[in-house]
Amino acid sequence: MPPRDFAGIYDEHVWRVYGFFAYWLRSRPDAEDLTQQTFERAWRAWDRYDETRASVATWLMVIARNLLVDHARANPAKRQRHAEEGELEAVAAEPDRLGLGLEPDLEHALSELSDRERELIAMRFGGDLTGPEIAAMTGLTLANVQQILSRALRRMRASLDAAAAESGDAEALAARRAAI
């Protein structure tokens, strides 16, 4: 494809890639940087893209996932430091601090997931990928992907229910349950 078509690919997929990083990292600057790096890598490899092997969306998300792994390896202490510094409490005090549009209770529910669960939630809801696309990217079976997502969503719902029950807000509890 000529370079002009890549601009359309970017426009169509930038928010999907950004959403994946935002769900996973909960850091707007990191999500923006890794989104940019994803498209830079894709641009450099565009001539090697093979549409018979994967859709553009899946190909971009594989690049994004590889960058996320590299990012985690390069910054192993960063995640622990944020947890030690009480990042979740800071997010609860300032809901728009990260600018990701996630409610503090949802941030907390996501933080309680395992890395695998969080990754699949990020792919499904941040990256807007389907179960089969996630299975192809991760090497898991579709049944396993569905099971992990189902369990993760149940755990998130329980966390959100507990937060709403603590606040005594029955209306919020009903709204949050409907959201997941």
PDB file of N, CA and C in Angstrom, residues 29-91:
ATOM      1  N   PRO A  29       0.691   9.821  29.773  1.00  0.00           N
ATOM      2  CA  PRO A  29       1.950  10.026  29.024  1.00  0.00           C
ATOM      3  C   PRO A  29       2.532   8.722  28.474  1.00  0.00           C
ATOM      4  N   ASP A  30       2.521   7.666  29.290  1.00  0.00           N
ATOM      5  CA  ASP A  30       3.046   6.381  28.815  1.00  0.00           C
ATOM      6  C   ASP A  30       2.189   5.820  27.677  1.00  0.00           C
ATOM      7  N   ALA A  31       0.868   5.936  27.817  1.00  0.00           N
ATOM      8  CA  ALA A  31      -0.034   5.446  26.765  1.00  0.00           C
ATOM      9  C   ALA A  31       0.205   6.205  25.463  1.00  0.00           C
ATOM     10  N   GLU A  32       0.376   7.521  25.557  1.00  0.00           N
ATOM     11  CA  GLU A  32       0.631   8.320  24.357  1.00  0.00           C
ATOM     12  C   GLU A  32       1.973   7.957  23.724  1.00  0.00           C
ATOM     13  N   ASP A  33       3.009   7.813  24.557  1.00  0.00           N
ATOM     14  CA  ASP A  33       4.337   7.465  24.026  1.00  0.00           C
ATOM     15  C   ASP A  33       4.323   6.112  23.335  1.00  0.00           C
ATOM     16  N   LEU A  34       3.711   5.125  23.977  1.00  0.00           N
ATOM     17  CA  LEU A  34       3.702   3.785  23.390  1.00  0.00           C
ATOM     18  C   LEU A  34       2.802   3.707  22.161  1.00  0.00           C
ATOM     19  N   THR A  35       1.748   4.503  22.130  1.00  0.00           N
ATOM     20  CA  THR A  35       0.909   4.564  20.925  1.00  0.00           C
ATOM     21  C   THR A  35       1.734   5.113  19.764  1.00  0.00           C
ATOM     22  N   GLN A  36       2.469   6.174  20.021  1.00  0.00           N
ATOM     23  CA  GLN A  36       3.324   6.759  18.983  1.00  0.00           C
ATOM     24  C   GLN A  36       4.362   5.745  18.510  1.00  0.00           C
ATOM     25  N   GLN A  37       4.987   5.051  19.450  1.00  0.00           N
ATOM     26  CA  GLN A  37       6.001   4.060  19.079  1.00  0.00           C
ATOM     27  C   GLN A  37       5.390   2.918  18.263  1.00  0.00           C
ATOM     28  N   THR A  38       4.168   2.533  18.599  1.00  0.00           N
ATOM     29  CA  THR A  38       3.493   1.469  17.847  1.00  0.00           C
ATOM     30  C   THR A  38       3.360   1.858  16.383  1.00  0.00           C
ATOM     31  N   PHE A  39       2.891   3.082  16.140  1.00  0.00           N
ATOM     32  CA  PHE A  39       2.695   3.502  14.758  1.00  0.00           C
ATOM     33  C   PHE A  39       4.018   3.782  14.045  1.00  0.00           C
ATOM     34  N   GLU A  40       5.031   4.184  14.780  1.00  0.00           N
ATOM     35  CA  GLU A  40       6.359   4.329  14.163  1.00  0.00           C
ATOM     36  C   GLU A  40       6.880   2.972  13.706  1.00  0.00           C
ATOM     37  N   ARG A  41       6.759   1.965  14.560  1.00  0.00           N
ATOM     38  CA  ARG A  41       7.189   0.614  14.172  1.00  0.00           C
ATOM     39  C   ARG A  41       6.367   0.084  13.007  1.00  0.00           C
ATOM     40  N   ALA A  42       5.074   0.328  13.059  1.00  0.00           N
ATOM     41  CA  ALA A  42       4.199  -0.138  11.973  1.00  0.00           C
ATOM     42  C   ALA A  42       4.577   0.545  10.660  1.00  0.00           C
ATOM     43  N   TRP A  43       4.856   1.827  10.706  1.00  0.00           N
ATOM     44  CA  TRP A  43       5.244   2.576   9.499  1.00  0.00           C
ATOM     45  C   TRP A  43       6.516   1.986   8.894  1.00  0.00           C
ATOM     46  N   ARG A  44       7.505   1.707   9.758  1.00  0.00           N
ATOM     47  CA  ARG A  44       8.778   1.150   9.269  1.00  0.00           C
ATOM     48  C   ARG A  44       8.605  -0.257   8.698  1.00  0.00           C
ATOM     49  N   ALA A  45       7.617  -1.005   9.216  1.00  0.00           N
ATOM     50  CA  ALA A  45       7.408  -2.384   8.773  1.00  0.00           C
ATOM     51  C   ALA A  45       6.251  -2.517   7.790  1.00  0.00           C
ATOM     52  N   TRP A  46       5.680  -1.406   7.371  1.00  0.00           N
ATOM     53  CA  TRP A  46       4.477  -1.426   6.541  1.00  0.00           C
ATOM     54  C   TRP A  46       4.649  -2.264   5.275  1.00  0.00           C
ATOM     55  N   ASP A  47       5.825  -2.215   4.677  1.00  0.00           N
ATOM     56  CA  ASP A  47       6.050  -2.982   3.449  1.00  0.00           C
ATOM     57  C   ASP A  47       6.079  -4.491   3.705  1.00  0.00           C
ATOM     58  N   ARG A  48       6.224  -4.903   4.954  1.00  0.00           N
ATOM     59  CA  ARG A  48       6.231  -6.328   5.296  1.00  0.00           C
ATOM     60  C   ARG A  48       4.880  -6.829   5.801  1.00  0.00           C
ATOM     61  N   TYR A  49       3.915  -5.934   5.952  1.00  0.00           N
ATOM     62  CA  TYR A  49       2.595  -6.348   6.426  1.00  0.00           C
ATOM     63  C   TYR A  49       1.960  -7.293   5.408  1.00  0.00           C
ATOM     64  N   ASP A  50       1.424  -8.413   5.895  1.00  0.00           N
ATOM     65  CA  ASP A  50       0.800  -9.419   5.040  1.00  0.00           C
ATOM     66  C   ASP A  50      -0.658  -9.589   5.462  1.00  0.00           C
ATOM     67  N   GLU A  51      -1.557  -9.069   4.673  1.00  0.00           N
ATOM     68  CA  GLU A  51      -2.983  -9.110   5.023  1.00  0.00           C
ATOM     69  C   GLU A  51      -3.548 -10.522   5.056  1.00  0.00           C
ATOM     70  N   THR A  52      -2.834 -11.495   4.496  1.00  0.00           N
ATOM     71  CA  THR A  52      -3.321 -12.873   4.542  1.00  0.00           C
ATOM     72  C   THR A  52      -3.041 -13.518   5.903  1.00  0.00           C
ATOM     73  N   ARG A  53      -2.151 -12.924   6.685  1.00  0.00           N
ATOM     74  CA  ARG A  53      -1.802 -13.488   7.992  1.00  0.00           C
ATOM     75  C   ARG A  53      -2.605 -12.892   9.133  1.00  0.00           C
ATOM     76  N   ALA A  54      -2.982 -11.608   9.018  1.00  0.00           N
ATOM     77  CA  ALA A  54      -3.722 -10.949  10.097  1.00  0.00           C
ATOM     78  C   ALA A  54      -4.349  -9.663   9.578  1.00  0.00           C
ATOM     79  N   SER A  55      -5.413  -9.244  10.249  1.00  0.00           N
ATOM     80  CA  SER A  55      -6.004  -7.950   9.913  1.00  0.00           C
ATOM     81  C   SER A  55      -5.051  -6.848  10.369  1.00  0.00           C
ATOM     82  N   VAL A  56      -5.228  -5.667   9.841  1.00  0.00           N
ATOM     83  CA  VAL A  56      -4.393  -4.535  10.254  1.00  0.00           C
ATOM     84  C   VAL A  56      -4.534  -4.308  11.753  1.00  0.00           C
ATOM     85  N   ALA A  57      -5.759  -4.398  12.261  1.00  0.00           N
ATOM     86  CA  ALA A  57      -5.994  -4.178  13.698  1.00  0.00           C
ATOM     87  C   ALA A  57      -5.197  -5.179  14.533  1.00  0.00           C
ATOM     88  N   THR A  58      -5.245  -6.438  14.154  1.00  0.00           N
ATOM     89  CA  THR A  58      -4.510  -7.459  14.905  1.00  0.00           C
ATOM     90  C   THR A  58      -3.012  -7.230  14.797  1.00  0.00           C
ATOM     91  N   TRP A  59      -2.532  -6.910  13.612  1.00  0.00           N
ATOM     92  CA  TRP A  59      -1.112  -6.655  13.394  1.00  0.00           C
ATOM     93  C   TRP A  59      -0.642  -5.491  14.269  1.00  0.00           C
ATOM     94  N   LEU A  60      -1.413  -4.421  14.316  1.00  0.00           N
ATOM     95  CA  LEU A  60      -1.052  -3.272  15.149  1.00  0.00           C
ATOM     96  C   LEU A  60      -1.064  -3.634  16.635  1.00  0.00           C
ATOM     97  N   MET A  61      -2.045  -4.434  17.033  1.00  0.00           N
ATOM     98  CA  MET A  61      -2.114  -4.807  18.442  1.00  0.00           C
ATOM     99  C   MET A  61      -0.986  -5.757  18.841  1.00  0.00           C
ATOM    100  N   VAL A  62      -0.513  -6.567  17.919  1.00  0.00           N
ATOM    101  CA  VAL A  62       0.660  -7.400  18.209  1.00  0.00           C
ATOM    102  C   VAL A  62       1.875  -6.506  18.423  1.00  0.00           C
ATOM    103  N   ILE A  63       2.036  -5.506  17.585  1.00  0.00           N
ATOM    104  CA  ILE A  63       3.135  -4.553  17.768  1.00  0.00           C
ATOM    105  C   ILE A  63       2.983  -3.853  19.117  1.00  0.00           C
ATOM    106  N   ALA A  64       1.760  -3.425  19.444  1.00  0.00           N
ATOM    107  CA  ALA A  64       1.501  -2.742  20.715  1.00  0.00           C
ATOM    108  C   ALA A  64       1.808  -3.657  21.897  1.00  0.00           C
ATOM    109  N   ARG A  65       1.376  -4.881  21.801  1.00  0.00           N
ATOM    110  CA  ARG A  65       1.614  -5.831  22.901  1.00  0.00           C
ATOM    111  C   ARG A  65       3.106  -6.072  23.093  1.00  0.00           C
ATOM    112  N   ASN A  66       3.853  -6.195  22.005  1.00  0.00           N
ATOM    113  CA  ASN A  66       5.301  -6.379  22.114  1.00  0.00           C
ATOM    114  C   ASN A  66       5.956  -5.159  22.750  1.00  0.00           C
ATOM    115  N   LEU A  67       5.488  -3.970  22.390  1.00  0.00           N
ATOM    116  CA  LEU A  67       6.010  -2.752  23.012  1.00  0.00           C
ATOM    117  C   LEU A  67       5.682  -2.710  24.502  1.00  0.00           C
ATOM    118  N   LEU A  68       4.508  -3.163  24.860  1.00  0.00           N
ATOM    119  CA  LEU A  68       4.125  -3.190  26.268  1.00  0.00           C
ATOM    120  C   LEU A  68       5.045  -4.121  27.054  1.00  0.00           C
ATOM    121  N   VAL A  69       5.354  -5.265  26.485  1.00  0.00           N
ATOM    122  CA  VAL A  69       6.276  -6.203  27.136  1.00  0.00           C
ATOM    123  C   VAL A  69       7.644  -5.544  27.287  1.00  0.00           C
ATOM    124  N   ASP A  70       8.137  -4.901  26.239  1.00  0.00           N
ATOM    125  CA  ASP A  70       9.421  -4.206  26.315  1.00  0.00           C
ATOM    126  C   ASP A  70       9.385  -3.112  27.377  1.00  0.00           C
ATOM    127  N   HIS A  71       8.290  -2.371  27.422  1.00  0.00           N
ATOM    128  CA  HIS A  71       8.129  -1.293  28.396  1.00  0.00           C
ATOM    129  C   HIS A  71       8.166  -1.847  29.826  1.00  0.00           C
ATOM    130  N   ALA A  72       7.474  -2.956  30.054  1.00  0.00           N
ATOM    131  CA  ALA A  72       7.439  -3.561  31.386  1.00  0.00           C
ATOM    132  C   ALA A  72       8.818  -4.067  31.796  1.00  0.00           C
ATOM    133  N   ARG A  73       9.540  -4.628  30.846  1.00  0.00           N
ATOM    134  CA  ARG A  73      10.896  -5.118  31.158  1.00  0.00           C
ATOM    135  C   ARG A  73      11.846  -3.970  31.456  1.00  0.00           C
ATOM    136  N   ALA A  74      11.671  -2.878  30.749  1.00  0.00           N
ATOM    137  CA  ALA A  74      12.561  -1.727  30.932  1.00  0.00           C
ATOM    138  C   ALA A  74      12.228  -0.948  32.202  1.00  0.00           C
ATOM    139  N   ASN A  75      10.998  -1.077  32.710  1.00  0.00           N
ATOM    140  CA  ASN A  75      10.549  -0.305  33.868  1.00  0.00           C
ATOM    141  C   ASN A  75       9.945  -1.192  34.949  1.00  0.00           C
ATOM    142  N   PRO A  76      10.645  -2.232  35.409  1.00  0.00           N
ATOM    143  CA  PRO A  76      10.020  -3.151  36.367  1.00  0.00           C
ATOM    144  C   PRO A  76       9.686  -2.492  37.704  1.00  0.00           C
ATOM    145  N   ALA A  77      10.457  -1.525  38.107  1.00  0.00           N
ATOM    146  CA  ALA A  77      10.225  -0.895  39.410  1.00  0.00           C
ATOM    147  C   ALA A  77       9.118   0.144  39.352  1.00  0.00           C
ATOM    148  N   LYS A  78       8.800   0.646  38.175  1.00  0.00           N
ATOM    149  CA  LYS A  78       7.816   1.722  38.062  1.00  0.00           C
ATOM    150  C   LYS A  78       6.448   1.292  38.575  1.00  0.00           C
ATOM    151  N   ARG A  79       6.009   0.123  38.186  1.00  0.00           N
ATOM    152  CA  ARG A  79       4.694  -0.355  38.611  1.00  0.00           C
ATOM    153  C   ARG A  79       4.656  -0.549  40.121  1.00  0.00           C
ATOM    154  N   GLN A  80       5.719  -1.132  40.683  1.00  0.00           N
ATOM    155  CA  GLN A  80       5.779  -1.336  42.126  1.00  0.00           C
ATOM    156  C   GLN A  80       5.826   0.007  42.852  1.00  0.00           C
ATOM    157  N   ARG A  81       6.587   0.957  42.320  1.00  0.00           N
ATOM    158  CA  ARG A  81       6.707   2.274  42.947  1.00  0.00           C
ATOM    159  C   ARG A  81       5.348   2.965  42.999  1.00  0.00           C
ATOM    160  N   HIS A  82       4.586   2.894  41.899  1.00  0.00           N
ATOM    161  CA  HIS A  82       3.263   3.512  41.885  1.00  0.00           C
ATOM    162  C   HIS A  82       2.368   2.894  42.948  1.00  0.00           C
ATOM    163  N   ALA A  83       2.435   1.583  43.094  1.00  0.00           N
ATOM    164  CA  ALA A  83       1.613   0.919  44.097  1.00  0.00           C
ATOM    165  C   ALA A  83       2.023   1.348  45.503  1.00  0.00           C
ATOM    166  N   GLU A  84       3.338   1.438  45.738  1.00  0.00           N
ATOM    167  CA  GLU A  84       3.827   1.843  47.052  1.00  0.00           C
ATOM    168  C   GLU A  84       3.487   3.287  47.373  1.00  0.00           C
ATOM    169  N   GLU A  85       3.447   4.131  46.358  1.00  0.00           N
ATOM    170  CA  GLU A  85       3.156   5.538  46.584  1.00  0.00           C
ATOM    171  C   GLU A  85       1.663   5.803  46.706  1.00  0.00           C
ATOM    172  N   GLY A  86       0.860   4.749  46.651  1.00  0.00           N
ATOM    173  CA  GLY A  86      -0.577   4.915  46.812  1.00  0.00           C
ATOM    174  C   GLY A  86      -1.233   5.571  45.605  1.00  0.00           C
ATOM    175  N   GLU A  87      -0.814   5.157  44.409  1.00  0.00           N
ATOM    176  CA  GLU A  87      -1.363   5.765  43.196  1.00  0.00           C
ATOM    177  C   GLU A  87      -2.876   5.650  43.134  1.00  0.00           C
ATOM    178  N   LEU A  88      -3.425   4.527  43.586  1.00  0.00           N
ATOM    179  CA  LEU A  88      -4.877   4.371  43.523  1.00  0.00           C
ATOM    180  C   LEU A  88      -5.576   5.374  44.421  1.00  0.00           C
ATOM    181  N   GLU A  89      -4.997   5.657  45.586  1.00  0.00           N
ATOM    182  CA  GLU A  89      -5.601   6.648  46.465  1.00  0.00           C
ATOM    183  C   GLU A  89      -5.542   8.025  45.829  1.00  0.00           C
ATOM    184  N   ALA A  90      -4.435   8.325  45.145  1.00  0.00           N
ATOM    185  CA  ALA A  90      -4.318   9.618  44.472  1.00  0.00           C
ATOM    186  C   ALA A  90      -5.342   9.725  43.349  1.00  0.00           C
ATOM    187  N   VAL A  91      -5.560   8.642  42.627  1.00  0.00           N
ATOM    188  CA  VAL A  91      -6.552   8.650  41.557  1.00  0.00           C
ATOM    189  C   VAL A  91      -7.942   8.843  42.145  1.00  0.00           C
TER     190      VAL A  91
END
